[in-house]
Amino acid sequence: MAVHGVHLNEHELQAMAAKGATLVHCPASNLKLASGIAPVAAALKAGVNVVIGTDGAASNNKLDLWEEGRLASLLCKGASGDATAFSAGELLKSMTCNAAKALGADHLIGRIAPGLQADLITIAIGEAAHQLPNHNLVSKLAYSGASRDVKHVWVAGVQVVQSQQLVGKRAQLVGEIMRKTQRVWQTRVEKVG
């Protein structure tokens, strides 16, 4: 995996494609740090597996993958001068199937199919002004969708989020670990700042 990849040239993209490597595009982090913009259109054209990442909290305070995806697609269009580059469909694929492939887990996750883990989300559609108009579901998910629209989550068939709240012992444990980690880092930041 090449994370960020803002300085990849055509030769390197061809080599990545030949080896089955993945470009992890982290646009908000790259913009915040003024690092550059990954050549996503060229990577896709070369056949590189492109996925979306957030990097870490030090360079991307929000860590919202949905927002990151929208930004990635729009940046690709703007940087390439091609409004059809990194389409809504390609974006959603990069956040699902391509991500599973990058992890070497596409035989288990990344799509809904018999024999794969039941990793699913439900999304509230048409309930908020930011989702209107409702003319194309794929486009709506890519460009109007937001993480706050996710209502329920199942991992391997086990519901871990219900009505936007963590449920189940495992999910509650993860929530507690996240809260403890946040408190530790908050204390460290306060001491430095």
Coordinates of N, CA and C in Angstrom, one line a residue:
M1 N 0.8 -1.2 0.0 CA 0.0 0.0 0.0 C 0.9 1.2 0.0
A2 N 0.5 2.2 -0.8 CA 1.1 3.5 -0.8 C 0.1 4.5 -0.2
V3 N 0.4 4.9 1.0 CA -0.5 5.9 1.7 C -0.1 7.3 1.3
H4 N -1.1 8.1 0.9 CA -1.0 9.4 0.5 C -0.6 9.5 -1.0
G5 N 0.6 9.1 -1.4 CA 1.0 9.0 -2.8 C 0.9 10.3 -3.6
V6 N 1.1 11.4 -2.9 CA 0.9 12.7 -3.6 C 2.0 13.0 -4.6
H7 N 3.1 12.3 -4.6 CA 4.2 12.6 -5.6 C 4.4 11.4 -6.5
L8 N 3.5 10.5 -6.7 CA 3.7 9.4 -7.6 C 3.7 9.8 -9.0
N9 N 4.6 9.3 -9.8 CA 4.7 9.6 -11.2 C 4.1 8.4 -12.0
E10 N 4.0 8.6 -13.3 CA 3.3 7.6 -14.2 C 4.0 6.3 -14.1
H11 N 5.4 6.3 -14.1 CA 6.1 5.1 -14.0 C 5.8 4.3 -12.7
E12 N 5.8 5.0 -11.6 CA 5.5 4.4 -10.3 C 4.0 3.9 -10.3
L13 N 3.1 4.6 -10.9 CA 1.7 4.1 -11.0 C 1.6 2.8 -11.8
Q14 N 2.4 2.8 -12.9 CA 2.4 1.6 -13.7 C 2.9 0.4 -12.9
A15 N 4.0 0.6 -12.1 CA 4.6 -0.4 -11.3 C 3.7 -0.9 -10.2
M16 N 2.9 0.1 -9.6 CA 2.0 -0.3 -8.6 C 0.9 -1.2 -9.2
A17 N 0.4 -0.8 -10.4 CA -0.7 -1.6 -11.0 C -0.2 -3.0 -11.3
A18 N 1.0 -3.1 -11.8 CA 1.6 -4.4 -12.2 C 1.7 -5.3 -11.0
K19 N 2.0 -4.7 -9.8 CA 2.2 -5.5 -8.6 C 0.9 -5.7 -7.8
G20 N -0.2 -5.0 -8.2 CA -1.4 -5.1 -7.5 C -1.4 -4.3 -6.2
A21 N -0.6 -3.2 -6.2 CA -0.6 -2.4 -5.0 C -1.8 -1.4 -4.9
T22 N -2.0 -0.9 -3.8 CA -3.1 0.0 -3.5 C -2.6 1.4 -3.2
L23 N -3.3 2.4 -3.7 CA -3.1 3.8 -3.3 C -4.2 4.2 -2.3
V24 N -3.7 4.5 -1.1 CA -4.7 5.0 0.0 C -4.7 6.5 0.0
H25 N -5.7 7.0 -0.6 CA -5.9 8.5 -0.8 C -6.5 9.1 0.5
C26 N -5.8 10.0 1.1 CA -6.2 10.7 2.3 C -6.2 12.2 2.0
P27 N -7.3 12.7 1.3 CA -7.3 14.1 0.8 C -7.3 15.1 1.9
A28 N -8.1 15.0 2.9 CA -8.1 16.1 3.9 C -6.8 16.2 4.6
S29 N -6.1 15.2 5.0 CA -4.8 15.2 5.6 C -3.8 15.9 4.7
N30 N -3.8 15.5 3.4 CA -2.9 16.1 2.4 C -3.2 17.6 2.2
L31 N -4.4 18.0 2.2 CA -4.7 19.4 2.1 C -4.3 20.2 3.4
K32 N -4.6 19.6 4.5 CA -4.3 20.3 5.8 C -2.8 20.5 5.9
L33 N -2.0 19.5 5.5 CA -0.6 19.6 5.6 C 0.1 20.3 4.4
A34 N -0.7 20.6 3.4 CA -0.2 21.2 2.1 C 0.8 20.3 1.5
S35 N 0.5 19.0 1.5 CA 1.4 18.0 1.0 C 1.3 17.8 -0.5
G36 N 0.1 18.0 -1.0 CA -0.2 17.8 -2.5 C -1.5 17.1 -2.6
I37 N -1.8 16.7 -3.9 CA -3.0 16.0 -4.2 C -2.6 14.7 -4.9
A38 N -3.0 13.6 -4.5 CA -2.7 12.3 -5.1 C -3.3 12.3 -6.5
P39 N -2.5 11.7 -7.5 CA -3.0 11.6 -8.9 C -4.0 10.5 -9.0
V40 N -5.1 10.6 -8.5 CA -6.1 9.6 -8.5 C -6.6 9.2 -9.9
A41 N -6.9 10.2 -10.7 CA -7.4 9.9 -12.1 C -6.3 9.1 -12.8
A42 N -5.1 9.4 -12.7 CA -4.0 8.7 -13.4 C -3.8 7.3 -12.8
A43 N -4.0 7.2 -11.4 CA -3.9 5.9 -10.8 C -5.0 5.0 -11.3
L44 N -6.2 5.5 -11.3 CA -7.3 4.6 -11.8 C -7.1 4.2 -13.2
K45 N -6.7 5.1 -14.1 CA -6.4 4.9 -15.5 C -5.3 3.8 -15.6
A46 N -4.3 3.8 -14.7 CA -3.3 2.8 -14.8 C -3.7 1.5 -14.2
G47 N -4.8 1.4 -13.5 CA -5.3 0.2 -13.0 C -4.9 -0.1 -11.5
V48 N -4.5 1.0 -10.9 CA -4.2 0.9 -9.4 C -5.4 0.8 -8.6
N49 N -5.4 -0.1 -7.6 CA -6.5 -0.2 -6.7 C -6.5 1.1 -5.8
V50 N -7.5 1.9 -5.8 CA -7.6 3.1 -5.1 C -8.6 3.0 -3.9
V51 N -8.2 3.4 -2.7 CA -9.1 3.3 -1.6 C -9.0 4.7 -0.9
I52 N -10.0 4.9 0.0 CA -10.0 6.2 0.8 C -9.5 6.0 2.2
G53 N -8.7 6.9 2.7 CA -8.3 6.8 4.1 C -8.4 8.2 4.7
T54 N -8.3 8.2 6.0 CA -8.4 9.5 6.7 C -7.1 10.0 7.3
D55 N -6.0 9.1 7.4 CA -4.8 9.4 8.1 C -5.2 9.4 9.6
G56 N -4.5 10.2 10.4 CA -4.8 10.2 11.8 C -5.3 11.6 12.3
A57 N -5.6 11.6 13.6 CA -6.2 12.8 14.1 C -5.3 14.0 14.1
A58 N -4.0 13.8 14.0 CA -3.0 14.9 14.0 C -3.1 15.7 12.7
S59 N -3.5 15.1 11.6 CA -3.6 15.7 10.3 C -5.0 15.7 9.7
N60 N -5.9 15.2 10.5 CA -7.3 15.2 10.0 C -8.2 15.0 11.2
N61 N -8.6 16.1 11.7 CA -9.3 16.1 13.0 C -10.7 15.4 12.9
K62 N -11.3 15.3 11.8 CA -12.7 14.8 11.7 C -12.7 13.3 11.6
L63 N -11.8 12.7 10.8 CA -11.8 11.2 10.6 C -13.1 10.7 10.1
D64 N -13.7 11.4 9.2 CA -15.0 11.0 8.7 C -14.8 10.4 7.3
L65 N -14.9 9.1 7.2 CA -14.6 8.5 5.9 C -15.6 8.9 4.8
W66 N -16.8 9.1 5.2 CA -17.8 9.5 4.2 C -17.5 10.9 3.6
E67 N -17.1 11.8 4.4 CA -16.7 13.1 4.0 C -15.4 13.1 3.2
E68 N -14.6 12.2 3.6 CA -13.3 12.1 2.9 C -13.5 11.6 1.5
G69 N -14.4 10.6 1.3 CA -14.7 10.1 0.0 C -15.3 11.2 -0.9
R70 N -16.2 12.0 -0.4 CA -16.7 13.1 -1.3 C -15.6 14.0 -1.7
L71 N -14.8 14.4 -0.7 CA -13.7 15.3 -1.0 C -12.7 14.7 -2.0
A72 N -12.5 13.4 -1.9 CA -11.5 12.7 -2.8 C -12.1 12.8 -4.2
S73 N -13.3 12.5 -4.4 CA -13.9 12.5 -5.8 C -13.9 13.9 -6.4
L74 N -14.3 14.9 -5.6 CA -14.3 16.3 -6.1 C -12.9 16.8 -6.4
L75 N -11.9 16.5 -5.6 CA -10.5 16.9 -5.8 C -10.0 16.2 -7.1
C76 N -10.4 15.0 -7.3 CA -9.9 14.3 -8.5 C -10.5 14.9 -9.7
K77 N -11.8 15.3 -9.7 CA -12.4 16.0 -10.8 C -11.7 17.3 -11.1
G78 N -11.5 18.1 -10.0 CA -10.9 19.4 -10.2 C -9.4 19.3 -10.6
A79 N -8.7 18.4 -10.1 CA -7.2 18.3 -10.4 C -7.0 17.8 -11.8
S80 N -7.9 16.9 -12.3 CA -7.8 16.3 -13.6 C -8.4 17.1 -14.7
G81 N -9.3 18.0 -14.3 CA -10.1 18.8 -15.3 C -11.1 17.9 -16.0
D82 N -11.5 16.8 -15.4 CA -12.4 15.9 -16.0 C -13.6 15.6 -15.0
A83 N -14.7 16.1 -15.3 CA -15.9 16.0 -14.4 C -16.4 14.6 -14.3
T84 N -15.9 13.7 -15.2 CA -16.3 12.3 -15.1 C -15.3 11.4 -14.3
A85 N -14.2 12.0 -14.0 CA -13.2 11.3 -13.2 C -13.7 10.9 -11.8
F86 N -13.3 9.7 -11.3 CA -13.6 9.2 -10.0 C -15.1 9.4 -9.8
S87 N -15.9 8.8 -10.5 CA -17.4 8.9 -10.5 C -17.9 8.4 -9.2
A88 N -19.2 8.7 -8.9 CA -19.9 8.3 -7.7 C -19.7 6.7 -7.5
G89 N -19.9 6.0 -8.6 CA -19.8 4.5 -8.5 C -18.4 4.1 -8.2
E90 N -17.4 4.7 -8.8 CA -16.0 4.4 -8.5 C -15.7 4.7 -7.1
L91 N -16.2 5.8 -6.6 CA -16.0 6.2 -5.2 C -16.5 5.2 -4.2
L92 N -17.8 4.8 -4.4 CA -18.4 3.9 -3.5 C -17.7 2.5 -3.6
K93 N -17.2 2.1 -4.7 CA -16.4 0.9 -4.9 C -15.1 1.0 -4.1
S94 N -14.5 2.2 -4.2 CA -13.2 2.4 -3.5 C -13.4 2.3 -2.0
M95 N -14.6 2.6 -1.5 CA -14.8 2.6 0.0 C -15.4 1.2 0.4
T96 N -15.6 0.3 -0.5 CA -16.1 -1.0 -0.1 C -15.3 -2.1 -0.7
C97 N -15.6 -2.5 -1.9 CA -14.9 -3.6 -2.6 C -13.4 -3.4 -2.6
N98 N -12.9 -2.2 -3.1 CA -11.5 -2.0 -3.2 C -10.8 -2.0 -1.8
A99 N -11.5 -1.5 -0.8 CA -10.9 -1.5 0.5 C -10.7 -2.9 1.0
A100 N -11.7 -3.8 0.8 CA -11.6 -5.2 1.2 C -10.4 -5.8 0.4
K101 N -10.3 -5.5 -0.9 CA -9.2 -6.1 -1.7 C -7.8 -5.6 -1.1
A102 N -7.7 -4.3 -0.7 CA -6.5 -3.8 -0.2 C -6.1 -4.5 1.1
L103 N -7.1 -5.0 1.9 CA -6.8 -5.7 3.1 C -6.6 -7.2 2.9
G104 N -6.7 -7.6 1.7 CA -6.6 -9.1 1.4 C -7.8 -9.8 1.9
A105 N -8.9 -9.1 2.1 CA -10.1 -9.8 2.7 C -11.3 -9.7 1.8
D106 N -11.1 -9.5 0.5 CA -12.2 -9.4 -0.4 C -13.0 -10.8 -0.5
H107 N -12.4 -11.9 0.0 CA -13.2 -13.1 0.0 C -14.1 -13.2 1.2
L108 N -14.0 -12.2 2.1 CA -14.8 -12.2 3.3 C -15.7 -11.0 3.4
I109 N -15.3 -9.9 3.0 CA -16.0 -8.6 3.2 C -16.0 -7.7 1.9
G110 N -16.6 -6.6 1.9 CA -16.5 -5.6 0.9 C -17.7 -5.6 0.0
R111 N -18.6 -6.6 0.0 CA -19.8 -6.6 -0.8 C -20.8 -7.6 -0.1
I112 N -22.0 -7.5 -0.6 CA -23.1 -8.3 -0.1 C -23.2 -9.5 -1.1
A113 N -22.9 -10.7 -0.6 CA -22.9 -11.9 -1.4 C -23.0 -13.1 -0.5
P114 N -23.6 -14.2 -1.0 CA -23.6 -15.4 -0.2 C -22.2 -15.9 0.2
G115 N -22.1 -16.3 1.5 CA -20.8 -16.8 1.9 C -19.9 -15.7 2.5
L116 N -20.2 -14.4 2.3 CA -19.4 -13.4 2.9 C -20.0 -12.9 4.2
Q117 N -19.1 -12.3 5.0 CA -19.6 -11.8 6.3 C -20.8 -10.8 6.1
A118 N -21.7 -10.8 7.0 CA -22.8 -9.9 6.9 C -22.4 -8.6 7.5
D119 N -21.6 -7.8 6.9 CA -21.2 -6.4 7.3 C -22.1 -5.5 6.6
L120 N -23.0 -4.9 7.3 CA -24.1 -4.1 6.7 C -24.3 -2.8 7.4
I121 N -24.8 -1.8 6.7 CA -25.3 -0.6 7.4 C -26.7 -0.2 6.8
T122 N -27.5 0.5 7.6 CA -28.7 1.0 7.0 C -28.6 2.5 7.1
I123 N -29.1 3.2 6.1 CA -28.9 4.6 5.9 C -30.3 5.2 5.8
A124 N -30.5 6.3 6.6 CA -31.8 7.1 6.4 C -31.7 7.9 5.1
I125 N -32.6 7.6 4.3 CA -32.6 8.3 3.0 C -33.9 9.2 2.9
G126 N -33.7 10.4 2.4 CA -34.8 11.3 2.2 C -35.4 11.9 3.5
E127 N -34.6 11.8 4.6 CA -35.1 12.4 5.8 C -34.6 13.8 6.1
A128 N -33.6 14.2 5.4 CA -33.0 15.5 5.7 C -32.8 16.3 4.4
A129 N -32.7 17.6 4.6 CA -32.6 18.5 3.5 C -31.4 18.3 2.6
H130 N -30.2 17.9 3.3 CA -29.0 17.7 2.5 C -29.1 16.5 1.6
Q131 N -30.1 15.7 1.7 CA -30.3 14.5 0.8 C -31.2 14.7 -0.4
L132 N -31.7 15.9 -0.5 CA -32.6 16.2 -1.6 C -31.9 16.9 -2.7
P133 N -32.3 16.7 -4.0 CA -33.4 15.9 -4.5 C -33.0 14.4 -4.5
N134 N -33.9 13.5 -4.6 CA -33.7 12.1 -4.6 C -33.8 11.6 -6.1
H135 N -32.8 11.8 -6.9 CA -32.9 11.3 -8.3 C -32.0 10.2 -8.7
N136 N -30.9 10.0 -7.9 CA -29.9 8.9 -8.2 C -29.3 8.5 -6.9
L137 N -29.6 7.2 -6.5 CA -29.2 6.7 -5.2 C -27.6 6.7 -5.1
V138 N -26.9 6.2 -6.1 CA -25.5 6.1 -6.1 C -24.9 7.5 -5.9
S139 N -25.3 8.5 -6.7 CA -24.9 9.9 -6.6 C -25.2 10.5 -5.3
K140 N -26.4 10.2 -4.8 CA -26.8 10.7 -3.5 C -25.9 10.2 -2.4
L141 N -25.6 8.9 -2.4 CA -24.7 8.3 -1.4 C -23.3 8.9 -1.4
A142 N -22.8 9.1 -2.6 CA -21.4 9.6 -2.8 C -21.3 11.1 -2.5
Y143 N -22.3 11.9 -2.9 CA -22.1 13.3 -2.8 C -23.0 14.0 -1.7
S144 N -24.1 13.4 -1.3 CA -25.0 14.0 -0.3 C -25.0 13.2 1.0
G145 N -24.6 12.0 0.9 CA -24.6 11.1 2.1 C -23.6 11.6 3.1
A146 N -23.9 11.3 4.4 CA -23.1 11.7 5.5 C -23.0 10.6 6.5
S147 N -22.0 10.6 7.3 CA -21.9 9.5 8.3 C -23.1 9.6 9.3
R148 N -23.6 10.8 9.5 CA -24.8 11.0 10.4 C -26.0 10.3 9.9
D149 N -26.0 9.9 8.6 CA -27.2 9.3 8.0 C -27.2 7.8 8.4
V150 N -26.1 7.2 8.8 CA -26.0 5.8 9.2 C -26.8 5.6 10.5
K151 N -27.8 4.7 10.4 CA -28.6 4.4 11.6 C -28.3 3.2 12.3
H152 N -28.0 2.1 11.5 CA -27.7 0.8 12.1 C -26.5 0.2 11.4
V153 N -25.7 -0.6 12.2 CA -24.5 -1.3 11.7 C -24.5 -2.7 12.2
W154 N -24.2 -3.7 11.3 CA -24.0 -5.1 11.6 C -22.6 -5.4 11.2
V155 N -21.8 -6.1 12.0 CA -20.5 -6.7 11.7 C -20.6 -8.2 11.8
A156 N -20.3 -8.9 10.7 CA -20.4 -10.3 10.7 C -21.8 -10.8 11.2
G157 N -22.8 -10.1 10.8 CA -24.2 -10.4 11.2 C -24.6 -10.0 12.6
V158 N -23.7 -9.4 13.4 CA -24.1 -9.0 14.7 C -24.3 -7.5 14.7
Q159 N -25.4 -7.1 15.2 CA -25.7 -5.7 15.3 C -24.8 -5.0 16.4
V160 N -24.1 -4.0 16.0 CA -23.2 -3.3 16.9 C -23.7 -1.8 17.1
V161 N -24.5 -1.3 16.2 CA -25.1 0.0 16.3 C -26.6 -0.1 16.0
Q162 N -27.4 0.5 16.9 CA -28.8 0.5 16.7 C -29.3 1.9 17.0
S163 N -29.9 2.5 16.0 CA -30.4 3.9 16.1 C -29.3 4.8 16.6
Q164 N -28.1 4.6 15.9 CA -26.9 5.4 16.1 C -26.3 5.3 17.5
Q165 N -26.6 4.2 18.2 CA -26.0 4.0 19.5 C -25.3 2.6 19.5
L166 N -24.1 2.5 20.1 CA -23.4 1.3 20.3 C -24.3 0.3 21.1
V167 N -24.4 -0.9 20.7 CA -25.2 -2.0 21.4 C -24.3 -3.2 21.5
G168 N -24.6 -4.0 22.5 CA -23.9 -5.3 22.7 C -22.7 -5.1 23.5
K169 N -22.2 -6.2 24.2 CA -21.1 -6.1 25.0 C -19.8 -5.7 24.3
R170 N -19.6 -6.3 23.1 CA -18.4 -6.0 22.4 C -18.3 -4.6 21.9
A171 N -19.4 -4.1 21.4 CA -19.5 -2.7 20.9 C -19.3 -1.7 22.1
Q172 N -19.9 -2.1 23.2 CA -19.8 -1.2 24.4 C -18.3 -1.2 24.9
L173 N -17.7 -2.3 24.8 CA -16.2 -2.4 25.2 C -15.4 -1.5 24.2
V174 N -15.7 -1.6 23.0 CA -15.0 -0.7 22.0 C -15.2 0.8 22.3
G175 N -16.5 1.1 22.6 CA -16.8 2.5 23.0 C -16.1 3.0 24.2
E176 N -16.0 2.1 25.2 CA -15.2 2.5 26.4 C -13.8 2.7 26.1
I177 N -13.2 1.8 25.3 CA -11.8 1.9 24.9 C -11.5 3.2 24.2
M178 N -12.4 3.5 23.3 CA -12.3 4.8 22.5 C -12.4 6.0 23.5
R179 N -13.3 6.0 24.4 CA -13.5 7.1 25.4 C -12.2 7.2 26.3
K180 N -11.7 6.1 26.7 CA -10.5 6.1 27.6 C -9.3 6.7 26.8
T181 N -9.1 6.2 25.5 CA -8.1 6.7 24.7 C -8.2 8.2 24.4
Q182 N -9.4 8.6 24.2 CA -9.6 10.1 24.0 C -9.2 10.9 25.2
R183 N -9.6 10.4 26.4 CA -9.2 11.1 27.6 C -7.7 11.2 27.8
V184 N -7.0 10.1 27.5 CA -5.5 10.1 27.6 C -4.9 11.1 26.7
W185 N -5.4 11.1 25.4 CA -4.8 12.1 24.5 C -5.2 13.5 24.8
Q186 N -6.4 13.7 25.3 CA -6.8 15.0 25.7 C -5.9 15.6 26.8
T187 N -5.6 14.7 27.7 CA -4.7 15.1 28.8 C -3.3 15.5 28.3
R188 N -2.8 14.7 27.4 CA -1.5 15.0 26.8 C -1.5 16.3 26.0
V189 N -2.5 16.5 25.2 CA -2.6 17.7 24.4 C -2.7 18.9 25.3
E190 N -3.5 18.8 26.4 CA -3.6 20.0 27.3 C -2.3 20.3 28.0
K191 N -1.5 19.3 28.3 CA -0.2 19.5 28.9 C 0.8 20.2 28.0
V192 N 0.7 19.9 26.7 CA 1.6 20.5 25.7 C 1.1 21.9 25.4
G193 N -0.2 22.0 25.2 CA -0.8 23.3 24.7 C -0.9 24.3 25.8

